[in-house]
PDB file of C-alpha atoms in Angstrom:
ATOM      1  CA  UNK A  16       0.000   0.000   0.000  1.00  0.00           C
ATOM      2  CA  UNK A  17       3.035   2.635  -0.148  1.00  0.00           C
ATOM      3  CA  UNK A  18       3.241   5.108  -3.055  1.00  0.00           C
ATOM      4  CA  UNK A  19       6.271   7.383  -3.698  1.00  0.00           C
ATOM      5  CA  UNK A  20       6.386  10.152  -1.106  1.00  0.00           C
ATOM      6  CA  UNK A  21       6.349  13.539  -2.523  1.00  0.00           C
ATOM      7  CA  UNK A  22       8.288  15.821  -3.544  1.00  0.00           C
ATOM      8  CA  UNK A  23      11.441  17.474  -1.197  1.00  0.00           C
ATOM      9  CA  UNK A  24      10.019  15.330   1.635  1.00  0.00           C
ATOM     10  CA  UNK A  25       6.675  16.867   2.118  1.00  0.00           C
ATOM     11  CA  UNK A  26       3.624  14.518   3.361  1.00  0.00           C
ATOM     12  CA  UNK A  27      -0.132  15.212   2.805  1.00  0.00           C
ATOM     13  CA  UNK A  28      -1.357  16.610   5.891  1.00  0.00           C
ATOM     14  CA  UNK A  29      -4.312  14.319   6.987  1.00  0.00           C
ATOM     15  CA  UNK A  30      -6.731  14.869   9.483  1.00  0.00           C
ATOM     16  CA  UNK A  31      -8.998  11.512  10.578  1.00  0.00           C
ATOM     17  CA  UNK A  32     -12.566  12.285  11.516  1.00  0.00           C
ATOM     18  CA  UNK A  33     -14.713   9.355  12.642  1.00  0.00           C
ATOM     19  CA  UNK A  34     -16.554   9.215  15.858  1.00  0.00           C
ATOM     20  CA  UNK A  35     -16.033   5.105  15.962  1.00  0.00           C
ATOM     21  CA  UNK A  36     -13.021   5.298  18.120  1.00  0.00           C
ATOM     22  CA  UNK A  37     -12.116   1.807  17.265  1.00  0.00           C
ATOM     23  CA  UNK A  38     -12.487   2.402  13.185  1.00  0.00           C
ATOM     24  CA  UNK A  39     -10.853   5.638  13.712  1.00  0.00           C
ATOM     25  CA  UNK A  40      -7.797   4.027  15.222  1.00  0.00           C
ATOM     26  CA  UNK A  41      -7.923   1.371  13.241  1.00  0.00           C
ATOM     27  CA  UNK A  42      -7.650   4.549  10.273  1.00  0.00           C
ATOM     28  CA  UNK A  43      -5.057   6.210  11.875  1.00  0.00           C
ATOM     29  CA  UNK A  44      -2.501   3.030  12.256  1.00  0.00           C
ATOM     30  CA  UNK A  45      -2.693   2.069   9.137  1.00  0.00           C
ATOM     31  CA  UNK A  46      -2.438   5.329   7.247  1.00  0.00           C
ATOM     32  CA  UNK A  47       0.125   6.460   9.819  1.00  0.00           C
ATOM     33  CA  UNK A  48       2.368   3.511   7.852  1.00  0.00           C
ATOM     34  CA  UNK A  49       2.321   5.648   4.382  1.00  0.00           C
ATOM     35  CA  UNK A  50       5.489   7.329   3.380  1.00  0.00           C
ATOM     36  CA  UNK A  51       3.864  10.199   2.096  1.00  0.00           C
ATOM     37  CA  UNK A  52       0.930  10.872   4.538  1.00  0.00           C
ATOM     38  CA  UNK A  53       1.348  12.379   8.045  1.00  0.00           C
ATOM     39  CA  UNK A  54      -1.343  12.140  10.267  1.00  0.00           C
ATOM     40  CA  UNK A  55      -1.911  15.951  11.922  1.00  0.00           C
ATOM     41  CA  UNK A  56      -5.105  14.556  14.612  1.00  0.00           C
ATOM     42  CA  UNK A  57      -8.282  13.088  15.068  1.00  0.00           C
ATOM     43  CA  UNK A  58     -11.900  13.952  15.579  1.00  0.00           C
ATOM     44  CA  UNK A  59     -14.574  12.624  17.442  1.00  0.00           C
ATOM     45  CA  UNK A  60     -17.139  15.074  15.928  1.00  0.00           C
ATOM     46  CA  UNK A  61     -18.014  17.792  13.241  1.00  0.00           C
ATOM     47  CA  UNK A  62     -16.848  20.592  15.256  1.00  0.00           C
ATOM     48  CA  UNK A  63     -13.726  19.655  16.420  1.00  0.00           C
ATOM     49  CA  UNK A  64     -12.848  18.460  12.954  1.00  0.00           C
ATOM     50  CA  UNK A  65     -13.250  22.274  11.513  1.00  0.00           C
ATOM     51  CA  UNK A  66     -11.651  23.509  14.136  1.00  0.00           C
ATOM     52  CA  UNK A  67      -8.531  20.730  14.624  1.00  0.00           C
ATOM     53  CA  UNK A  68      -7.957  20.907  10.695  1.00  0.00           C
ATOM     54  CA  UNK A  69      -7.451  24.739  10.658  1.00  0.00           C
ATOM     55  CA  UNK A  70      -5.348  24.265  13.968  1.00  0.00           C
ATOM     56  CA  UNK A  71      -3.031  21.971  12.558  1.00  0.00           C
ATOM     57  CA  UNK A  72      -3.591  23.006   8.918  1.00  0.00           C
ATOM     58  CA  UNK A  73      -4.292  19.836   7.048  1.00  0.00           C
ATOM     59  CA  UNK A  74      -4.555  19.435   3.848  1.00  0.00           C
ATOM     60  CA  UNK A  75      -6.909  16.649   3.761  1.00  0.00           C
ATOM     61  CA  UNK A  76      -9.609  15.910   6.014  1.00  0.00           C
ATOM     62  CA  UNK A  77     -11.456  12.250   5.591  1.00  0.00           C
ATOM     63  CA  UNK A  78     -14.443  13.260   7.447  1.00  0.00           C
ATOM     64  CA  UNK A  79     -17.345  10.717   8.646  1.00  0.00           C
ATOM     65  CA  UNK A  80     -20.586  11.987   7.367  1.00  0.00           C
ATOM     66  CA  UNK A  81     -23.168  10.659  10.632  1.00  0.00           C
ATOM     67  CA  UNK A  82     -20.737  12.401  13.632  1.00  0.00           C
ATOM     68  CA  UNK A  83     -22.207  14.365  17.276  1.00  0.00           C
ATOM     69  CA  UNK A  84     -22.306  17.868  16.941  1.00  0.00           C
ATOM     70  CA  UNK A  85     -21.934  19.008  13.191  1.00  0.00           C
ATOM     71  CA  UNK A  86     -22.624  15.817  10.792  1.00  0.00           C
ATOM     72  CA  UNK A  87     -19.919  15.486   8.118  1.00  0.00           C
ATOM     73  CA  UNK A  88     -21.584  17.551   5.698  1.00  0.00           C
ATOM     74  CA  UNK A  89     -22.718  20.558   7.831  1.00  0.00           C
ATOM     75  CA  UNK A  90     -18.610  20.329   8.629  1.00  0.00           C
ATOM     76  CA  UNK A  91     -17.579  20.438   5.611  1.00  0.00           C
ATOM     77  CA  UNK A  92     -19.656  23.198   4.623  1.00  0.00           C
ATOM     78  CA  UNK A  93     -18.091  25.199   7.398  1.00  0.00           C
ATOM     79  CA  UNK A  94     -14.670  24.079   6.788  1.00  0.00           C
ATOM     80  CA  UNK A  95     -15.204  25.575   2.976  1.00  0.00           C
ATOM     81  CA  UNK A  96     -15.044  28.858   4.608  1.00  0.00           C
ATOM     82  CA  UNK A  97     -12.494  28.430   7.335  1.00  0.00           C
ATOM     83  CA  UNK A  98      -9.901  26.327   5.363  1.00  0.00           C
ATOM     84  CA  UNK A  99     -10.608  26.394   2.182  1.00  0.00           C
ATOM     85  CA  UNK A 100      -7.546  24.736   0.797  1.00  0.00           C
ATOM     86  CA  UNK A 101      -8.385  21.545   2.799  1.00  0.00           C
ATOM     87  CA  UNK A 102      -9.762  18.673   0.576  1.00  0.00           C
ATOM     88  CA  UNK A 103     -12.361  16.695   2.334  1.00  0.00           C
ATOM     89  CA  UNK A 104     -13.570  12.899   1.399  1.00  0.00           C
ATOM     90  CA  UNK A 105     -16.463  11.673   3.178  1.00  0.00           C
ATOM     91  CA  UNK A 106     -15.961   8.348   4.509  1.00  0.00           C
ATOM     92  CA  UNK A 107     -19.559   6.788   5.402  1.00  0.00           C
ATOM     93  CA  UNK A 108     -21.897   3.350   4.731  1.00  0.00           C
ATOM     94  CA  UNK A 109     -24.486   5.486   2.962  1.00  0.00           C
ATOM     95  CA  UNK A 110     -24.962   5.511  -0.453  1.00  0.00           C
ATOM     96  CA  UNK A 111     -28.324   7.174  -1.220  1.00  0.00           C
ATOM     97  CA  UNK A 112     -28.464   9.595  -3.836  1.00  0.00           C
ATOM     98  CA  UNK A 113     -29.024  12.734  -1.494  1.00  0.00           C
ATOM     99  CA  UNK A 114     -26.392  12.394   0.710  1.00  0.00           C
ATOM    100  CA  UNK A 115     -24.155  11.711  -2.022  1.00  0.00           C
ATOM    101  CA  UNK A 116     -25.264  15.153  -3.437  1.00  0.00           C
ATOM    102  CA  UNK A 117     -25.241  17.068  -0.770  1.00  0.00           C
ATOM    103  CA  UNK A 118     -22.039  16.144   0.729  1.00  0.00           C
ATOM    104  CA  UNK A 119     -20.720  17.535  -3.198  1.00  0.00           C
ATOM    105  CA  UNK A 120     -22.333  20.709  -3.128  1.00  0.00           C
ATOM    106  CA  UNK A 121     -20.903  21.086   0.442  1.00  0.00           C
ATOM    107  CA  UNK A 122     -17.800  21.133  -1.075  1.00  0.00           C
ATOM    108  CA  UNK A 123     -16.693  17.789  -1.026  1.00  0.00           C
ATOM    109  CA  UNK A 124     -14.072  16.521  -3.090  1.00  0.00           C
ATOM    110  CA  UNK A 125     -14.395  12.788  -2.627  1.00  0.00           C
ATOM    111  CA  UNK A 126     -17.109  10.366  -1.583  1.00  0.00           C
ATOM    112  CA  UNK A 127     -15.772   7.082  -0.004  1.00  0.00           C
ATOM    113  CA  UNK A 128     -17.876   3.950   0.999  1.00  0.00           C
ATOM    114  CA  UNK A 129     -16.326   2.515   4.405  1.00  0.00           C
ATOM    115  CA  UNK A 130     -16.619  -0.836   2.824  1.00  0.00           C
ATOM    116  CA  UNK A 131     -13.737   0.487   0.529  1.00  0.00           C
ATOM    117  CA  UNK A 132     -10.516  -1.320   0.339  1.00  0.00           C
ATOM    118  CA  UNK A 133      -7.450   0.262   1.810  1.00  0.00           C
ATOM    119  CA  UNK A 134      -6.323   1.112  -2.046  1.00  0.00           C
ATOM    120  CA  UNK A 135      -9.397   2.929  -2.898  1.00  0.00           C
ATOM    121  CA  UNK A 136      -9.128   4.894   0.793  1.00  0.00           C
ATOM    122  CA  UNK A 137      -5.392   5.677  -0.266  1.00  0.00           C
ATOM    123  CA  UNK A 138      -6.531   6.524  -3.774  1.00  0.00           C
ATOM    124  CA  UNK A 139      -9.000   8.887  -2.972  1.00  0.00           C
ATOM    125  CA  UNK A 140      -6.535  11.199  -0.468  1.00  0.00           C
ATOM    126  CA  UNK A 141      -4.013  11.217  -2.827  1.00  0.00           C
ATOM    127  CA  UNK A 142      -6.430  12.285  -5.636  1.00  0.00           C
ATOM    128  CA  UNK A 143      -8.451  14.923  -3.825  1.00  0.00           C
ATOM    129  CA  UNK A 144      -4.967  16.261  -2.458  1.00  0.00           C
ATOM    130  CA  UNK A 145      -3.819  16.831  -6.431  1.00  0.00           C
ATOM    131  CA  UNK A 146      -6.660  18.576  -7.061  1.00  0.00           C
ATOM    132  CA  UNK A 147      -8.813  15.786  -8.483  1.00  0.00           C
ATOM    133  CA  UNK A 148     -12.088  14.423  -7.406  1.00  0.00           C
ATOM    134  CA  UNK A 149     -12.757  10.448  -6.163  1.00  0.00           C
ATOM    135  CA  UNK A 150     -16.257   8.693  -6.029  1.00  0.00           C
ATOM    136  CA  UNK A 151     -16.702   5.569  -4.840  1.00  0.00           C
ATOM    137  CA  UNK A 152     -17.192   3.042  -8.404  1.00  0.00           C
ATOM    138  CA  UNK A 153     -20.495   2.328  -6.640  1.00  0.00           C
ATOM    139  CA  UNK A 154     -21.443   5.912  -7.247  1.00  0.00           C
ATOM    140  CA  UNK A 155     -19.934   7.459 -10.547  1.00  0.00           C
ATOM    141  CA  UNK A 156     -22.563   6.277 -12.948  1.00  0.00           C
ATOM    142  CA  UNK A 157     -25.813   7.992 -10.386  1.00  0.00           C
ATOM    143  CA  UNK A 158     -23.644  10.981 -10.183  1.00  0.00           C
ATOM    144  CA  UNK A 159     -23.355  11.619 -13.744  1.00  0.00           C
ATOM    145  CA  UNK A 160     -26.868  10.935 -14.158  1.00  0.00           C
ATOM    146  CA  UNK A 161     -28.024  13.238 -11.336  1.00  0.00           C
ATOM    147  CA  UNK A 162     -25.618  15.994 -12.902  1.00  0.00           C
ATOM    148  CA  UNK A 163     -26.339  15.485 -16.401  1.00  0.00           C
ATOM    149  CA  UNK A 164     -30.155  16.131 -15.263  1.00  0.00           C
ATOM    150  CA  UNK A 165     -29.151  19.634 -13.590  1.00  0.00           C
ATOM    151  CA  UNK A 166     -27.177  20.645 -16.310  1.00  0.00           C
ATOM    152  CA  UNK A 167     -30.121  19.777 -18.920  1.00  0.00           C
ATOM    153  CA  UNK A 168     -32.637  21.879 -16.114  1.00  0.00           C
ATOM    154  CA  UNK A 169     -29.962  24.717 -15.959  1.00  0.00           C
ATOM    155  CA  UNK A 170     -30.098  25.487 -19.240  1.00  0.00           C
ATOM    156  CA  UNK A 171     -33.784  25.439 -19.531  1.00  0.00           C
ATOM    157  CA  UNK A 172     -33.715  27.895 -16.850  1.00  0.00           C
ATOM    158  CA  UNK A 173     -31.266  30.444 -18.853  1.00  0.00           C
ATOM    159  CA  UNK A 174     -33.475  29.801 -22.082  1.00  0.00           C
ATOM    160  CA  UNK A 175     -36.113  31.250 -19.593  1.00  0.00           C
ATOM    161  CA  UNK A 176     -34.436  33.892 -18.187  1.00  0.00           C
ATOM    162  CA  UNK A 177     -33.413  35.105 -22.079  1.00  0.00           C
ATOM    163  CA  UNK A 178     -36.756  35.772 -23.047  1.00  0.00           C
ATOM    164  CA  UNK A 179     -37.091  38.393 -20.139  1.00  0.00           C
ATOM    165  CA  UNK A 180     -37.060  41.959 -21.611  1.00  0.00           C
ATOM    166  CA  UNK A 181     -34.603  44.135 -19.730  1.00  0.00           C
ATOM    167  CA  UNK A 182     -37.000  46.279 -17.836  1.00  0.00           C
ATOM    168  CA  UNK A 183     -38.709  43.076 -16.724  1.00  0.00           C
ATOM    169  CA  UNK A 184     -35.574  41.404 -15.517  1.00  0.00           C
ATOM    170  CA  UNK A 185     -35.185  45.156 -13.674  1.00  0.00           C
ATOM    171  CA  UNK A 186     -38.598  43.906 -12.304  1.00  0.00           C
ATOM    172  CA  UNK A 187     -38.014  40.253 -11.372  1.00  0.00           C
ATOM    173  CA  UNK A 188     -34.284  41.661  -9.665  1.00  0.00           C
ATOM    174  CA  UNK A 189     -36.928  43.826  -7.253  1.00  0.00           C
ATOM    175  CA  UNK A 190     -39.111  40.964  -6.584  1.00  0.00           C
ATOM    176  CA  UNK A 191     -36.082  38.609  -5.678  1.00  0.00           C
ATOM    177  CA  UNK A 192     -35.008  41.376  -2.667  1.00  0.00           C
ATOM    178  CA  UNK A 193     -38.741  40.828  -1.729  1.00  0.00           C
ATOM    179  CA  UNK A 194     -40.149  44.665  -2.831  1.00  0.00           C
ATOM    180  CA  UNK A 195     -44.523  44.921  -3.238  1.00  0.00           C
ATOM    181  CA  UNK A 196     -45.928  46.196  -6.673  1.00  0.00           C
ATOM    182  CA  UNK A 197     -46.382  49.677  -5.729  1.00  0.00           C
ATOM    183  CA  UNK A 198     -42.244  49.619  -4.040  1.00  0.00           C
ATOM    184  CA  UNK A 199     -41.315  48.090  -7.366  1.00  0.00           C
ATOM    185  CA  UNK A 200     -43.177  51.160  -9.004  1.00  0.00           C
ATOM    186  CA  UNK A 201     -41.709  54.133  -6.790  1.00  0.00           C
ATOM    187  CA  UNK A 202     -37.805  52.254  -7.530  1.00  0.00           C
ATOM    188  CA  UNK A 203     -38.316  52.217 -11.275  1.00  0.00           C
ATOM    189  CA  UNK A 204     -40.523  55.074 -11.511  1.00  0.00           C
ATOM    190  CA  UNK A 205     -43.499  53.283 -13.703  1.00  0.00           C
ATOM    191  CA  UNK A 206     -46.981  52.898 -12.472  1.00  0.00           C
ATOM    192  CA  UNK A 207     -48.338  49.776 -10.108  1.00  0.00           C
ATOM    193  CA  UNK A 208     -50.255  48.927 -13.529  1.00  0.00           C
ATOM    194  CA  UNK A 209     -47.170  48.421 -15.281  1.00  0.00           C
ATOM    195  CA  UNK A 210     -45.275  46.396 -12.724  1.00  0.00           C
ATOM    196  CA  UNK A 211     -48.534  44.390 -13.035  1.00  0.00           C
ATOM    197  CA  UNK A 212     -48.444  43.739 -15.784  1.00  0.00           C
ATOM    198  CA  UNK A 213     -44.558  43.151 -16.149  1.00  0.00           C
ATOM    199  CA  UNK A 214     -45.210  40.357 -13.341  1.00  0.00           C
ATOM    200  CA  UNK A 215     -47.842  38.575 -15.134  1.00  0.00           C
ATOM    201  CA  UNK A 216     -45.349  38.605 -18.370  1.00  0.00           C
ATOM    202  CA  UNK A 217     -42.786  37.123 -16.010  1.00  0.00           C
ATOM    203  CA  UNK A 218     -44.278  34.193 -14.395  1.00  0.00           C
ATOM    204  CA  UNK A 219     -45.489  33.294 -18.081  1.00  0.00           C
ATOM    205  CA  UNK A 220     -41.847  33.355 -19.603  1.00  0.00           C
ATOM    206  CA  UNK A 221     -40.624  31.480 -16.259  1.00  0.00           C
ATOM    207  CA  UNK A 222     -43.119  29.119 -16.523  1.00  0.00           C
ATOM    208  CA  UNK A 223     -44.177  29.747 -13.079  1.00  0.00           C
ATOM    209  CA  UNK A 224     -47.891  29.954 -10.943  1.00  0.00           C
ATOM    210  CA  UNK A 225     -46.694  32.975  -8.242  1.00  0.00           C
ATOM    211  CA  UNK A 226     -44.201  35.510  -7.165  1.00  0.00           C
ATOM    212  CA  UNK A 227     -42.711  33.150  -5.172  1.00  0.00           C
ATOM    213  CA  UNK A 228     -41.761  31.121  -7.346  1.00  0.00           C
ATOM    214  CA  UNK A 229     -40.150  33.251  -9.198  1.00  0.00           C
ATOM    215  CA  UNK A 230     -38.410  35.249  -6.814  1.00  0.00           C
ATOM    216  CA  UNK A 231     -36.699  32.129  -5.759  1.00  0.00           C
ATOM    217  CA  UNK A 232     -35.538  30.908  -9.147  1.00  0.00           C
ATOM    218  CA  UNK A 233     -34.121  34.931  -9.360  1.00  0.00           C
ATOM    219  CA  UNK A 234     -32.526  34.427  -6.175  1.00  0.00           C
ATOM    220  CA  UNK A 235     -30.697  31.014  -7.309  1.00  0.00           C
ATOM    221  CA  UNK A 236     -29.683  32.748 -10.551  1.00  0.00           C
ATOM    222  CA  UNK A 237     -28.078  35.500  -8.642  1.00  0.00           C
ATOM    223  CA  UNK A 238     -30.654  38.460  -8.323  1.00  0.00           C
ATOM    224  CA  UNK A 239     -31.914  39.680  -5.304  1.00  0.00           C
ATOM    225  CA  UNK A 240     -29.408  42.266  -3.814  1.00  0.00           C
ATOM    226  CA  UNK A 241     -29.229  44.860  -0.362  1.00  0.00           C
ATOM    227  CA  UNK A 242     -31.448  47.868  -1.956  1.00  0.00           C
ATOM    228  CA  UNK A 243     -29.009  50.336  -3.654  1.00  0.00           C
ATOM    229  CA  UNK A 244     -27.093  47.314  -4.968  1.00  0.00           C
ATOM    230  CA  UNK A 245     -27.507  46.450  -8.885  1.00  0.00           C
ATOM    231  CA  UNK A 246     -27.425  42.745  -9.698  1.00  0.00           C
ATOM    232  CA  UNK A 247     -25.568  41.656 -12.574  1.00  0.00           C
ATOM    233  CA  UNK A 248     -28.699  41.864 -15.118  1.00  0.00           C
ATOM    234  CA  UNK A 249     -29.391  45.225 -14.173  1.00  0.00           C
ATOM    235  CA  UNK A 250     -29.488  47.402 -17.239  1.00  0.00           C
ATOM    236  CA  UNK A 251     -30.552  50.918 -18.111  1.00  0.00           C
ATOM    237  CA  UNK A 252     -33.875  50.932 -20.514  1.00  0.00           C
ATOM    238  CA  UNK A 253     -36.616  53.457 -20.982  1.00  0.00           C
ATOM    239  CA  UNK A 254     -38.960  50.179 -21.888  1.00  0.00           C
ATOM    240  CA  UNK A 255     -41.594  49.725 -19.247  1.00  0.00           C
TER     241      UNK A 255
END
């Protein structure tokens, strides 16, 4: 199970989180034995895995996604933000679909079945440490499914969003930051009418039955800033 240690000397950092104590030792000894991995601590739970792996500044954390405190994916999430160069492969017996996708938009870079053989547990720190992402074999082809189906819905959203007309993406920016008809009116100086009528235009083109709905797909575009703020589709128009 060795692999050349890299270059000048330097190990991959690894932090082991896994509130098992017996599996987590069990971890620890026998990735301790790899030339090119150094083990930097060990975790019990969520929180003291964020805050042990920006202590000791690991570089990789394999992180158990069921712990006390923080789960492995609220932990990760945090750990995005407080160590962001610190690669993170959750190590767990679930397989479902959601965890799986959740744990990835997290900001997980690998997704490792505790059934795994020591090679694929090696495989997947070394990988995630270059830069690279590891899934469990189990899981690649639901993955690519689930992500091929976002994409397609993505880009049915932004053929959507292109048929707005400037002064109603103006509009649909308002009603993302949560602004009534007759606020919408007084910020782009138009009548309540017009907004009106704008709105009903709107959830048309979206596709959509309410305001609601529509305000949240604007918000998970992007739109939807402080007041005073211009979003990105913001544009200058005399249409109304």
């Amino acid at each position: 199970m060795t692999d050349t240690p890299r270059p000048g000397g330097q190990k991959i950092r690894l932090l082991v989180a896994e509130d098992e104590r017996v599996f987590r030792r069990t971890l620890v000894e026998l990735l301790a034995e790899e030339p090119d991995i150094e083990i930097v601590g060990e975790a019990a739970d969520g929180q003291a895995a964020v805050d042990l792996a920006e202590r000791m500044q690991a570089d990789v954390v394999l992180m158990d996604i069921g712990m006390p405190r923080l789960d492995g994916i609220e932990a990760t999430r945090e750990l995005a933000t407080r160590r962001p160069s610190a690669k993170v492969v959750i190590l767990t017996i679930y397989s479902d679909d959601d965890r799986v996708f959740r744990a990835l938009l997290a900001g997980a870079k690998g997704y490792l079945l505790k059934d795994a053989s020591p090679e694929e547990r090696l495989q997947a720190i070394r990988d995630v440490h270059r830069g690279e992402a590891f899934l469990h074999r189990a899981l690649v082809q639901r993955v690519i499914r689930e992500f091929t189906r976002l994409s397609a819905q993505h880009t049915q959203q932004e053929a959507r969003f292109a048929e707005l007309s400037p002064r109603e993406r103006d509009v649909l920016e308002l009603l993302a930051e949560g602004l009534r008809n007759q606020d919408i009116a007084a910020r782009l100086a138009i009548t309540e009418k017009t907004v009106k009528h704008h709105v009903s235009s709107i959830l048309s083109k979206l596709q959509v039955n309410h305001r609601v709905e529509a305000a949240l797909l604007a918000s998970q575009a992007g739109l939807g800033r402080p007041p005073g703020v211009r979003g990105r589709w913001r544009r200058r128009s005399g249409a109304q």
